[in-house]
């Protein structure tokens, strides 16, 4: 029994020793086989999936064009106006104090401040402020003076001049460009006045409140040759740009239906904003607020919750659908639809508002063989997402992007049969901050991508889309070569007309059509 | 330590099973260059959450963590399977499992994005594997079945 063919340390091993000592070696054979099989399968899926996809991923952030400091006037220093100021690097000193205090024990605010401080200097100066509410104007001016991003007591720059009317502001010689963040009914009046003085314009969405003024502002902007940007910051969203390139590569096949939605379920989301205790007839220039709207006696509710009345608002169609529409117009160059059909009502917020809180709209594009469907409710958060349905796959779109193959796809038929593609499960994902589109091959990736949760934290360098959108506008102004930003007046025109078609359809209870030859809604 | 055949078989099977699990988990990660623990770390819960998030959000730490994790898993598995340096390997394995547990403890009230494959209260599979690793540490078998039998065999009198 004893074998003497192996020795160590002078000892002798029996055959039993050798067998017992090396008993587990065959296990490595099995494991090796398992690993080889795992990786060949993974490689096969990866290679074959990625063969079909070659998306163009935007690279980095465009540099800031060098040039003189641009002097900006801001009309409207409410919530949105203040947000845009922040996107340019201006926060009120006492807000900074507050954020610093919160940052002490809340990571969210710590990162919020870090992100704000890391934001590039856009080389702008806010020289003029206008708001019909005294408090907004005062705080707006204090914010605009905070050029160095300090807290209270820190160094401040010159306080901008407060103008009582937008007419005076746009005429001021030390204003090169105007940002409009007023209620909807004042967008075009302010923009027209600014354009008259040759001032560049960044206007919040939607472009217009009425149909005639949509034509008027388009003509005026084109004639003046100013740089115009409509405030759809979604133009800067990476996933939309990826979706565009995927669709161009025919990854999802022929598109027949697109579904978009608005889902909100709280008073703030339904535009029932707080009423500021400082607000009164004495501190608000009510006449100027009314502007082109039908006269109504002073009302704090109407002033702060203006989005609830057609008198100042464009309702769900102009206010929220336009975000969805502009994303799709960017991705698919949809243009103005052939027809629109809308229905809905005031079903939840019976608070005296005139705009509906539930709205469904169907837009037909017969020349593209597709329908764009919008549904909205301000009383449920059930998210139906943005889904672009193609014959071969669909795209679920948010800040993240998912491509899911269709089981009956012609293009992917073979791959589905070979088991390379599993229908109903995501085959590609894109998550902001990642530098590539992935073929999804592991259970974890599938799980995360399916929920759009991979790297969901504010991690690495994230950018505020409004910052990028303003930056693009300022870059075009400095280039001064006729270049227009991504959401220019033509894109804005298409956005506004489409939204108006939906609104008219809702209000008149009929289908509306776009007469493209005569440029008329009929 | 004297083991009956039955005890020995049970202990060796346990060692091989855990070794198998560790080795395969580790090698798949080692051989997947794009693999990262980032999402897992960001999904941490419990009192150590900030620590794991801190690792995930620091690119240098994260890449060190990924490499160390993949290789420690592989090597622990390798040594357990081979039956060599089993006790240090089991100790390293226990530390790793302890960290996994700390990042995703099965304590009531903590929810994770990662799907759980069962319902747990305090004790989950990670903790059970840790306990099993302790058994391997306490009852060594590598000197009977394993490479240690050949390498560390005491001198025999002729």
XYZ file of C-alpha atoms in Angstrom:
680
model
C 0.000 0.000 0.000
C 2.791 2.411 0.841
C 4.174 4.402 -2.057
C 7.480 6.185 -1.918
C 7.227 8.299 -5.033
C 6.578 11.628 -3.242
C 8.491 12.959 -0.358
C 8.623 16.244 1.436
C 10.491 17.212 4.508
C 11.845 13.750 4.529
C 8.350 12.347 4.981
C 6.819 9.754 2.772
C 3.306 9.886 1.367
C 1.024 7.020 0.860
C -1.254 6.826 -2.144
C -4.041 7.551 0.319
C -2.233 10.781 1.341
C -1.922 11.888 -2.274
C -5.545 11.127 -3.051
C -6.765 12.883 0.060
C -4.416 15.801 -0.482
C -5.512 16.435 -4.042
C -9.097 15.272 -3.717
C -10.604 18.640 -4.541
C -8.572 19.392 -7.654
C -11.262 18.049 -10.049
C -13.619 20.676 -8.644
C -11.566 23.354 -10.412
C -12.302 21.591 -13.679
C -16.033 22.004 -13.117
C -15.638 25.610 -12.025
C -13.399 26.390 -14.986
C -16.046 24.938 -17.294
C -18.679 27.043 -15.553
C -16.642 30.214 -15.941
C -15.865 29.598 -19.610
C -19.535 28.956 -20.298
C -20.578 32.073 -18.399
C -18.214 34.308 -20.302
C -18.810 32.870 -23.769
C -22.542 33.366 -23.285
C -22.061 36.884 -21.962
C -19.742 37.768 -24.816
C -22.106 36.342 -27.393
C -25.006 38.397 -26.052
C -22.926 41.507 -25.655
C -21.294 41.448 -29.057
C -24.424 40.562 -30.927
C -26.519 43.119 -29.147
C -24.076 45.934 -29.482
C -23.544 45.176 -33.167
C -26.885 46.756 -33.815
C -26.423 49.827 -31.763
C -24.097 52.703 -32.216
C -25.533 55.596 -30.345
C -24.040 59.030 -30.313
C -23.436 60.056 -26.769
C -22.953 63.760 -26.176
C -19.461 64.516 -25.041
C -18.982 66.689 -22.013
C -20.226 70.213 -21.687
C -19.560 72.834 -24.347
C -16.992 75.387 -23.164
C -18.054 78.912 -22.360
C -17.398 81.228 -25.275
C -15.049 83.974 -24.142
C -16.116 87.556 -24.471
C -17.437 90.538 -22.625
C -19.643 90.236 -19.584
C -23.267 90.020 -20.682
C -25.573 92.417 -18.812
C -28.884 90.809 -18.028
C -32.289 92.153 -17.076
C -34.770 89.855 -15.393
C -38.499 90.328 -15.749
C -40.244 88.183 -13.158
C -38.390 87.260 -9.964
C -40.823 84.689 -8.605
C -40.040 81.013 -8.168
C -38.951 80.373 -11.729
C -37.024 83.633 -12.050
C -35.092 82.821 -8.888
C -34.387 79.321 -10.183
C -32.922 80.741 -13.373
C -30.774 83.126 -11.328
C -29.456 80.167 -9.387
C -28.701 78.386 -12.663
C -26.508 81.386 -13.517
C -24.776 81.339 -10.132
C -26.903 83.737 -8.075
C -28.523 82.745 -4.796
C -29.875 85.045 -2.116
C -27.323 85.374 0.736
C -29.811 84.257 3.363
C -30.676 81.208 1.270
C -26.970 80.365 1.261
C -26.911 80.738 5.069
C -29.901 78.454 5.325
C -28.473 75.818 2.976
C -25.185 75.891 4.875
C -27.048 75.279 8.109
C -29.021 72.391 6.613
C -25.875 71.023 4.981
C -24.476 70.492 8.463
C -26.699 67.507 9.082
C -28.252 66.716 5.743
C -26.175 65.297 2.941
C -28.660 66.380 0.290
C -28.093 70.062 1.065
C -24.376 69.581 1.359
C -24.285 68.197 -2.170
C -26.742 70.827 -3.340
C -24.382 73.560 -2.192
C -21.310 71.800 -3.555
C -23.005 71.454 -6.909
C -23.999 75.107 -6.885
C -20.493 76.243 -6.004
C -18.969 74.004 -8.671
C -21.202 75.518 -11.356
C -19.178 77.423 -13.951
C -19.145 81.207 -13.884
C -21.135 82.285 -16.951
C -19.583 85.754 -16.991
C -22.872 87.578 -16.619
C -24.002 90.500 -14.540
C -27.612 91.097 -13.593
C -28.047 94.830 -14.021
C -31.808 95.191 -13.992
C -34.753 93.669 -12.166
C -38.477 94.001 -12.575
C -41.313 92.400 -10.679
C -44.802 93.637 -9.955
C -44.596 92.291 -6.402
C -42.438 94.497 -4.199
C -40.971 91.633 -2.166
C -39.966 89.589 -5.223
C -38.281 92.631 -6.735
C -36.369 93.410 -3.537
C -35.225 89.849 -3.004
C -34.453 89.469 -6.687
C -32.175 92.495 -6.522
C -30.455 91.175 -3.386
C -29.942 87.835 -5.102
C -28.573 89.445 -8.226
C -26.035 91.390 -6.149
C -24.608 88.154 -4.770
C -22.081 87.692 -7.544
C -19.564 85.932 -5.300
C -21.949 83.292 -3.924
C -21.577 84.482 -0.327
C -23.794 84.242 2.730
C -25.044 87.304 4.618
C -22.255 89.665 5.570
C -20.100 88.487 2.654
C -18.856 90.630 -0.180
C -21.608 91.727 -2.574
C -21.510 93.301 -6.013
C -23.513 96.298 -7.119
C -27.254 95.995 -6.506
C -29.082 96.037 -9.858
C -31.556 98.744 -10.634
C -35.177 97.936 -9.971
C -37.533 99.028 -12.747
C -41.220 99.440 -12.068
C -42.234 98.409 -15.576
C -40.756 95.930 -18.031
C -40.998 98.612 -20.726
C -38.435 100.691 -18.849
C -36.235 97.680 -18.116
C -35.887 96.479 -21.703
C -35.113 100.027 -22.842
C -32.262 100.435 -20.354
C -28.917 100.909 -22.134
C -27.061 98.672 -19.659
C -29.204 95.646 -20.499
C -27.943 93.406 -23.340
C -30.273 90.487 -22.832
C -33.572 89.817 -21.089
C -34.815 86.800 -19.199
C -38.588 86.483 -19.049
C -40.038 84.479 -16.187
C -43.489 86.015 -15.933
C -46.888 84.311 -16.041
C -47.786 82.944 -19.484
C -49.984 85.863 -20.562
C -47.040 88.271 -20.358
C -44.403 86.218 -22.203
C -45.032 87.669 -25.639
C -45.741 91.301 -24.578
C -42.414 91.440 -22.722
C -40.549 89.572 -25.453
C -41.924 91.855 -28.181
C -40.860 94.917 -26.233
C -37.364 93.490 -25.686
C -36.973 92.532 -29.319
C -38.001 96.065 -30.296
C -34.854 97.304 -28.559
C -32.730 94.561 -30.137
C -32.266 92.749 -26.814
C -31.599 89.006 -26.815
C -34.336 86.984 -25.161
C -34.536 83.891 -22.967
C -38.240 83.268 -22.487
C -39.817 80.729 -20.195
C -42.133 78.209 -21.783
C -44.703 78.154 -23.258
C -43.871 80.632 -25.968
C -47.302 82.250 -26.082
C -50.690 82.664 -24.473
C -52.739 83.282 -27.638
C -52.468 82.094 -31.227
C -52.097 85.511 -32.938
C -49.228 86.586 -30.682
C -47.377 83.350 -31.591
C -47.108 84.587 -35.167
C -46.272 88.084 -34.043
C -43.331 87.102 -31.868
C -41.933 84.716 -34.493
C -41.911 87.489 -37.069
C -40.426 90.012 -34.658
C -37.609 87.726 -33.500
C -36.690 86.810 -37.072
C -36.752 90.393 -38.273
C -34.609 91.626 -35.397
C -32.073 88.803 -35.702
C -31.647 88.551 -31.944
C -30.654 85.325 -30.159
C -33.776 83.660 -28.803
C -34.026 80.675 -26.506
C -37.260 79.179 -25.213
C -36.876 77.814 -21.682
C -37.285 74.110 -22.369
C -34.234 72.980 -20.453
C -35.095 69.380 -21.426
C -33.149 70.191 -24.595
C -30.064 69.589 -22.481
C -31.174 66.201 -21.167
C -28.695 63.590 -22.273
C -31.120 60.691 -22.439
C -33.211 62.559 -25.029
C -30.144 62.990 -27.183
C -29.365 59.285 -26.873
C -32.964 58.410 -27.757
C -32.644 60.520 -30.881
C -29.549 58.682 -32.032
C -31.053 55.261 -31.229
C -34.156 56.039 -33.266
C -32.022 57.269 -36.128
C -30.220 53.924 -36.071
C -33.621 52.232 -36.340
C -33.110 50.328 -33.130
C -36.840 50.366 -32.329
C -38.261 50.168 -35.860
C -41.276 51.997 -37.205
C -42.944 54.133 -34.544
C -46.736 54.154 -34.512
C -47.628 55.430 -31.064
C -46.085 57.682 -28.438
C -47.532 58.037 -24.961
C -46.638 60.874 -22.619
C -48.209 62.020 -19.410
C -48.271 64.369 -16.462
C -48.806 62.813 -13.064
C -48.979 64.968 -9.968
C -50.879 64.603 -6.770
C -50.329 67.468 -4.390
C -51.656 71.026 -4.112
C -48.307 72.476 -5.203
C -48.316 70.284 -8.307
C -51.864 71.430 -8.955
C -50.703 75.072 -8.784
C -52.304 75.840 -5.428
C -49.285 77.825 -4.273
C -48.882 79.573 -0.915
C -49.992 83.170 -0.619
C -47.218 85.402 0.687
C -48.258 87.317 3.837
C -46.418 90.411 2.578
C -48.635 90.549 -0.478
C -51.393 93.137 -0.685
C -52.834 95.720 -3.020
C -50.135 98.054 -1.755
C -47.221 95.772 -2.574
C -48.487 94.443 -5.908
C -48.857 96.454 -9.108
C -52.093 94.715 -10.014
C -52.762 96.670 -13.181
C -49.432 95.673 -14.614
C -50.017 92.053 -13.628
C -53.329 92.034 -15.504
C -51.625 93.369 -18.644
C -53.411 91.969 -21.696
C -55.718 89.768 -19.590
C -59.391 90.598 -19.025
C -59.856 92.912 -16.070
C -60.553 91.330 -12.693
C -60.591 92.933 -9.280
C -57.542 92.461 -7.111
C -57.195 88.870 -5.979
C -54.296 87.364 -4.070
C -55.429 83.943 -5.153
C -55.318 84.886 -8.811
C -51.943 86.551 -8.362
C -50.182 83.625 -6.744
C -52.166 80.806 -8.340
C -52.433 82.367 -11.796
C -51.862 78.995 -13.448
C -55.413 77.993 -12.477
C -57.098 80.584 -14.741
C -57.151 80.805 -18.503
C -56.939 84.585 -17.994
C -53.196 84.240 -17.344
C -52.388 80.589 -17.955
C -52.241 78.129 -20.824
C -53.429 75.258 -18.626
C -52.125 71.725 -18.726
C -51.526 71.901 -22.456
C -49.285 74.961 -22.434
C -47.835 74.531 -18.985
C -47.007 70.841 -18.767
C -47.708 69.066 -22.039
C -45.212 71.385 -23.744
C -42.374 69.781 -21.718
C -43.328 66.413 -23.142
C -43.941 67.754 -26.605
C -40.651 69.604 -26.773
C -38.756 66.475 -25.695
C -40.354 64.530 -28.536
C -39.980 67.333 -31.028
C -36.295 67.323 -30.179
C -36.028 63.549 -30.563
C -38.255 63.018 -33.601
C -38.588 66.421 -35.296
C -42.336 65.995 -35.029
C -43.311 69.511 -35.951
C -46.922 70.681 -35.794
C -49.482 67.847 -35.876
C -52.085 67.434 -38.565
C -54.860 67.414 -35.966
C -55.587 67.508 -32.253
C -58.424 66.119 -30.212
C -58.766 66.854 -26.507
C -61.069 66.072 -23.631
C -61.003 66.380 -19.873
C -62.447 68.481 -17.118
C -62.152 69.932 -13.656
C -62.618 66.727 -11.727
C -60.677 67.121 -8.499
C -59.758 70.727 -7.717
C -63.166 72.324 -7.574
C -61.626 75.520 -6.213
C -62.905 77.996 -8.737
C -60.228 77.372 -11.330
C -61.096 77.513 -15.006
C -58.355 75.279 -16.410
C -58.931 71.502 -16.323
C -57.058 69.271 -13.892
C -57.571 66.198 -16.070
C -56.709 66.427 -19.747
C -56.331 63.880 -22.534
C -55.110 64.836 -25.967
C -54.463 62.893 -29.157
C -52.304 64.467 -31.852
C -52.251 62.860 -35.291
C -49.273 62.849 -37.617
C -50.565 61.019 -40.724
C -47.493 61.912 -42.754
C -45.397 60.176 -40.090
C -47.950 57.403 -39.540
C -48.065 58.011 -35.811
C -50.195 59.271 -32.957
C -48.955 61.263 -29.981
C -51.075 60.627 -26.922
C -51.015 62.797 -23.809
C -52.877 62.195 -20.613
C -52.658 64.219 -17.447
C -54.149 64.325 -14.023
C -53.241 66.583 -11.145
C -54.768 64.136 -8.671
C -52.730 60.958 -9.056
C -49.052 60.259 -9.128
C -49.371 57.053 -11.093
C -46.621 57.497 -13.667
C -47.262 56.183 -17.121
C -43.906 57.471 -18.337
C -42.794 58.591 -21.743
C -42.981 55.615 -24.056
C -42.062 55.569 -27.727
C -43.533 52.430 -29.252
C -41.841 50.925 -32.258
C -42.505 47.704 -34.134
C -39.223 46.183 -32.956
C -38.831 47.682 -29.503
C -40.010 50.485 -27.285
C -38.140 53.200 -25.491
C -39.056 54.179 -21.961
C -37.681 57.588 -21.405
C -36.917 59.752 -18.429
C -33.552 61.008 -17.310
C -32.726 57.371 -17.871
C -33.477 55.437 -20.999
C -34.504 51.836 -21.474
C -34.975 49.880 -24.665
C -37.232 46.848 -24.424
C -37.548 44.484 -27.400
C -40.955 43.559 -28.705
C -41.658 39.804 -28.739
C -43.147 40.084 -32.236
C -40.319 42.197 -33.622
C -39.215 41.391 -37.164
C -35.765 42.817 -36.711
C -34.964 40.890 -33.540
C -36.844 37.700 -34.520
C -33.696 35.611 -34.874
C -32.084 36.917 -31.729
C -35.225 36.272 -29.750
C -35.316 32.727 -31.095
C -31.647 32.231 -30.241
C -32.306 33.438 -26.729
C -29.931 36.397 -27.096
C -32.767 38.828 -26.542
C -35.427 38.236 -23.937
C -38.561 40.115 -24.948
C -40.268 42.272 -22.321
C -36.939 42.685 -20.567
C -34.699 45.708 -21.125
C -31.953 45.112 -23.651
C -30.225 48.468 -23.426
C -30.015 51.079 -20.770
C -28.617 54.526 -20.518
C -28.104 56.239 -17.222
C -26.849 59.839 -17.021
C -23.270 59.989 -15.903
C -22.369 56.689 -17.467
C -20.326 57.073 -20.578
C -21.817 54.270 -22.560
C -24.938 52.477 -23.531
C -24.904 49.014 -22.020
C -26.188 45.760 -23.236
C -27.847 44.461 -20.116
C -26.678 41.013 -19.237
C -26.684 40.417 -15.525
C -29.640 40.128 -13.184
C -28.457 43.098 -11.118
C -28.083 45.302 -14.177
C -31.520 44.274 -15.343
C -33.029 45.011 -11.985
C -31.472 48.421 -11.648
C -31.879 49.491 -15.222
C -35.504 48.379 -15.103
C -36.136 50.827 -12.336
C -33.888 53.543 -13.664
C -32.047 53.454 -10.373
C -28.479 52.751 -11.341
C -26.299 55.537 -10.025
C -29.353 57.496 -9.166
C -27.514 59.537 -6.547
C -25.963 62.904 -7.202
C -22.705 61.384 -7.974
C -19.755 62.554 -9.984
C -20.418 65.799 -11.732
C -24.042 66.512 -12.383
C -25.257 69.576 -14.181
C -28.377 71.629 -13.815
C -30.089 71.495 -17.218
C -31.279 75.080 -16.832
C -27.662 76.126 -16.347
C -26.723 74.376 -19.602
C -29.706 75.847 -21.402
C -28.839 79.402 -20.348
C -25.194 78.729 -21.118
C -26.090 77.699 -24.659
C -28.082 80.924 -25.114
C -25.238 83.074 -23.746
C -22.727 81.246 -25.943
C -24.788 82.043 -29.034
C -24.987 85.705 -28.003
C -21.207 85.873 -27.623
C -20.533 84.012 -30.855
C -22.595 86.670 -32.626
C -22.543 84.771 -35.913
C -26.241 84.148 -36.427
C -26.156 80.857 -34.515
C -29.357 80.144 -32.583
C -29.666 77.871 -29.547
C -31.431 74.506 -29.611
C -34.897 75.748 -28.653
C -35.045 78.675 -31.029
C -38.071 80.617 -32.219
C -39.048 78.010 -34.842
C -39.052 75.225 -32.267
C -40.958 77.543 -29.952
C -43.503 78.290 -32.649
C -44.164 74.581 -33.194
C -44.457 74.067 -29.440
C -46.947 76.892 -28.962
C -49.138 76.067 -31.969
C -49.344 72.397 -30.955
C -50.343 73.331 -27.408
C -52.920 75.841 -28.659
C -54.454 73.215 -30.973
C -55.004 70.994 -27.936
C -56.440 73.814 -25.842
C -58.810 74.996 -28.568
C -59.968 71.432 -29.092
C -60.690 71.108 -25.362
C -62.455 74.451 -25.091
C -64.530 74.076 -28.252
C -65.168 70.350 -27.903
C -64.069 69.604 -31.451
C -61.112 68.331 -33.416
C -58.710 71.041 -34.558
C -56.574 70.906 -37.710
C -53.415 72.615 -38.810
C -53.565 74.110 -42.279
C -49.849 74.018 -43.031
C -50.172 75.860 -46.341
C -51.909 78.891 -44.883
C -50.407 78.428 -41.403
C -53.749 78.463 -39.655
C -55.502 76.451 -36.988
C -58.884 75.441 -38.393
C -8.826 16.448 16.148
C -10.431 13.135 15.452
C -13.409 12.995 13.183
C -15.602 10.100 12.338
C -16.026 9.485 8.607
C -19.486 10.992 8.724
C -18.360 14.186 10.460
C -15.368 14.504 8.146
C -17.513 14.123 5.036
C -19.969 16.735 6.278
C -17.252 19.230 7.152
C -15.360 18.764 3.882
C -18.578 19.135 1.882
C -19.333 22.367 3.715
C -15.825 23.654 3.023
C -16.058 22.749 -0.662
C -19.513 24.284 -1.033
C -18.439 27.622 0.411
C -15.161 27.486 -1.479
C -17.073 26.847 -4.689
C -19.414 29.768 -4.034
C -16.598 32.190 -3.164
C -14.346 31.142 -6.022
C -17.032 31.414 -8.686
C -18.380 34.737 -7.373
C -14.870 36.125 -7.227
C -13.659 34.924 -10.604
C -16.733 36.211 -12.434
C -15.950 39.633 -10.986
C -12.224 39.383 -11.685
C -12.920 38.441 -15.291
C -15.522 41.184 -15.830
C -13.480 44.374 -16.151
C -16.552 46.621 -16.025
C -17.869 45.072 -12.817
C -18.251 47.465 -9.925
C -19.791 47.286 -6.491
C -20.912 50.900 -6.752
C -24.652 50.312 -7.071
C -24.564 47.729 -4.291
C -22.672 50.058 -1.976
C -24.945 52.987 -2.730
C -27.891 50.787 -1.831
C -26.483 50.124 1.657
C -28.596 50.409 4.775
C -28.179 50.513 8.531
C -25.763 52.494 10.632
C -22.775 51.822 8.341
C -24.564 53.236 5.279
C -22.536 56.481 5.216
C -19.291 54.488 5.277
C -20.229 52.361 2.261
C -21.590 55.377 0.399
C -18.363 57.174 1.069
C -16.444 54.347 -0.598
C -18.856 54.291 -3.543
C -18.521 58.006 -4.143
C -14.747 58.114 -4.040
C -13.479 56.796 -7.390
C -10.062 55.747 -6.025
C -11.470 53.973 -3.005
C -14.123 52.361 -5.125
C -11.677 50.881 -7.607
C -9.461 49.594 -4.787
C -12.528 48.141 -3.106
C -13.638 46.429 -6.315
C -10.262 44.831 -6.975
C -9.748 43.749 -3.368
C -13.255 42.348 -3.076
C -13.023 40.322 -6.291
C -9.588 38.915 -5.481
C -10.252 38.165 -1.829
C -13.416 36.313 -2.835
C -11.499 34.319 -5.443
C -8.530 33.512 -3.237
C -10.599 32.553 -0.217
C -12.561 30.230 -2.487
C -9.374 28.880 -4.037
C -7.798 28.066 -0.672
C -10.946 26.497 0.739
C -11.308 24.278 -2.294
C -7.664 23.350 -2.353
C -7.507 22.763 1.375
C -4.574 25.015 2.047
C -4.241 27.858 4.586
C -7.884 27.270 5.325
C -8.008 29.043 8.659
C -6.592 32.391 7.461
C -8.778 32.065 4.374
C -11.864 31.406 6.505
C -11.005 34.403 8.651
C -10.703 36.641 5.569
C -13.969 35.203 4.288
C -15.684 35.983 7.567
C -14.509 39.593 7.460
C -15.839 39.938 3.925
C -19.172 38.381 4.846
C -19.345 40.590 7.920
C -18.918 43.652 5.693
C -21.595 42.423 3.300
C -23.936 41.970 6.232
C -23.140 45.396 7.613
C -23.867 47.030 4.275
C -27.177 45.197 3.853
C -28.240 44.115 7.345
C -31.526 42.252 7.586
C -32.846 44.512 10.283
C -36.480 45.494 10.429
C -37.347 48.819 8.892
C -34.564 48.908 6.332
C -35.556 48.710 2.703
C -33.282 48.077 -0.234
C -33.554 48.609 -3.931
C -31.825 45.302 -4.469
C -34.392 42.558 -4.529
C -34.251 40.093 -1.660
C -34.669 36.416 -2.481
C -36.588 35.697 0.670
C -37.986 37.132 3.871
C -35.485 37.712 6.634
C -35.478 39.022 10.144
C -31.970 39.729 11.448
C -30.609 36.417 10.136
C -30.107 36.230 6.392
C -28.098 33.982 4.095
C -24.992 36.107 4.422
C -25.012 35.673 8.174
C -25.597 31.938 7.845
C -22.655 31.641 5.447
C -20.616 33.577 7.985
C -21.607 31.093 10.678
C -20.751 28.207 8.376
C -17.379 29.810 7.756
C -16.868 29.855 11.519
C -17.484 26.101 11.589
C -14.826 25.650 8.922
C -12.475 27.788 10.959
C -13.159 25.855 14.158
C -13.070 22.365 12.648
C -10.222 22.219 10.152
C -10.272 19.392 7.652
C -7.564 20.407 5.225
C -4.914 18.329 6.980
C -7.016 15.249 6.329
C -8.577 16.055 2.956
C -6.678 18.845 1.277
C -3.313 20.051 0.166
C -2.217 20.647 3.740
C -2.048 16.881 4.181
C 0.851 16.813 1.725
C 2.544 20.063 2.622
C 2.343 20.093 6.374
C 2.535 16.370 6.962
C 4.752 15.757 9.940
C 7.934 13.684 9.539
C 7.251 10.067 9.638
C 9.527 7.696 11.367
C 10.794 5.001 9.026
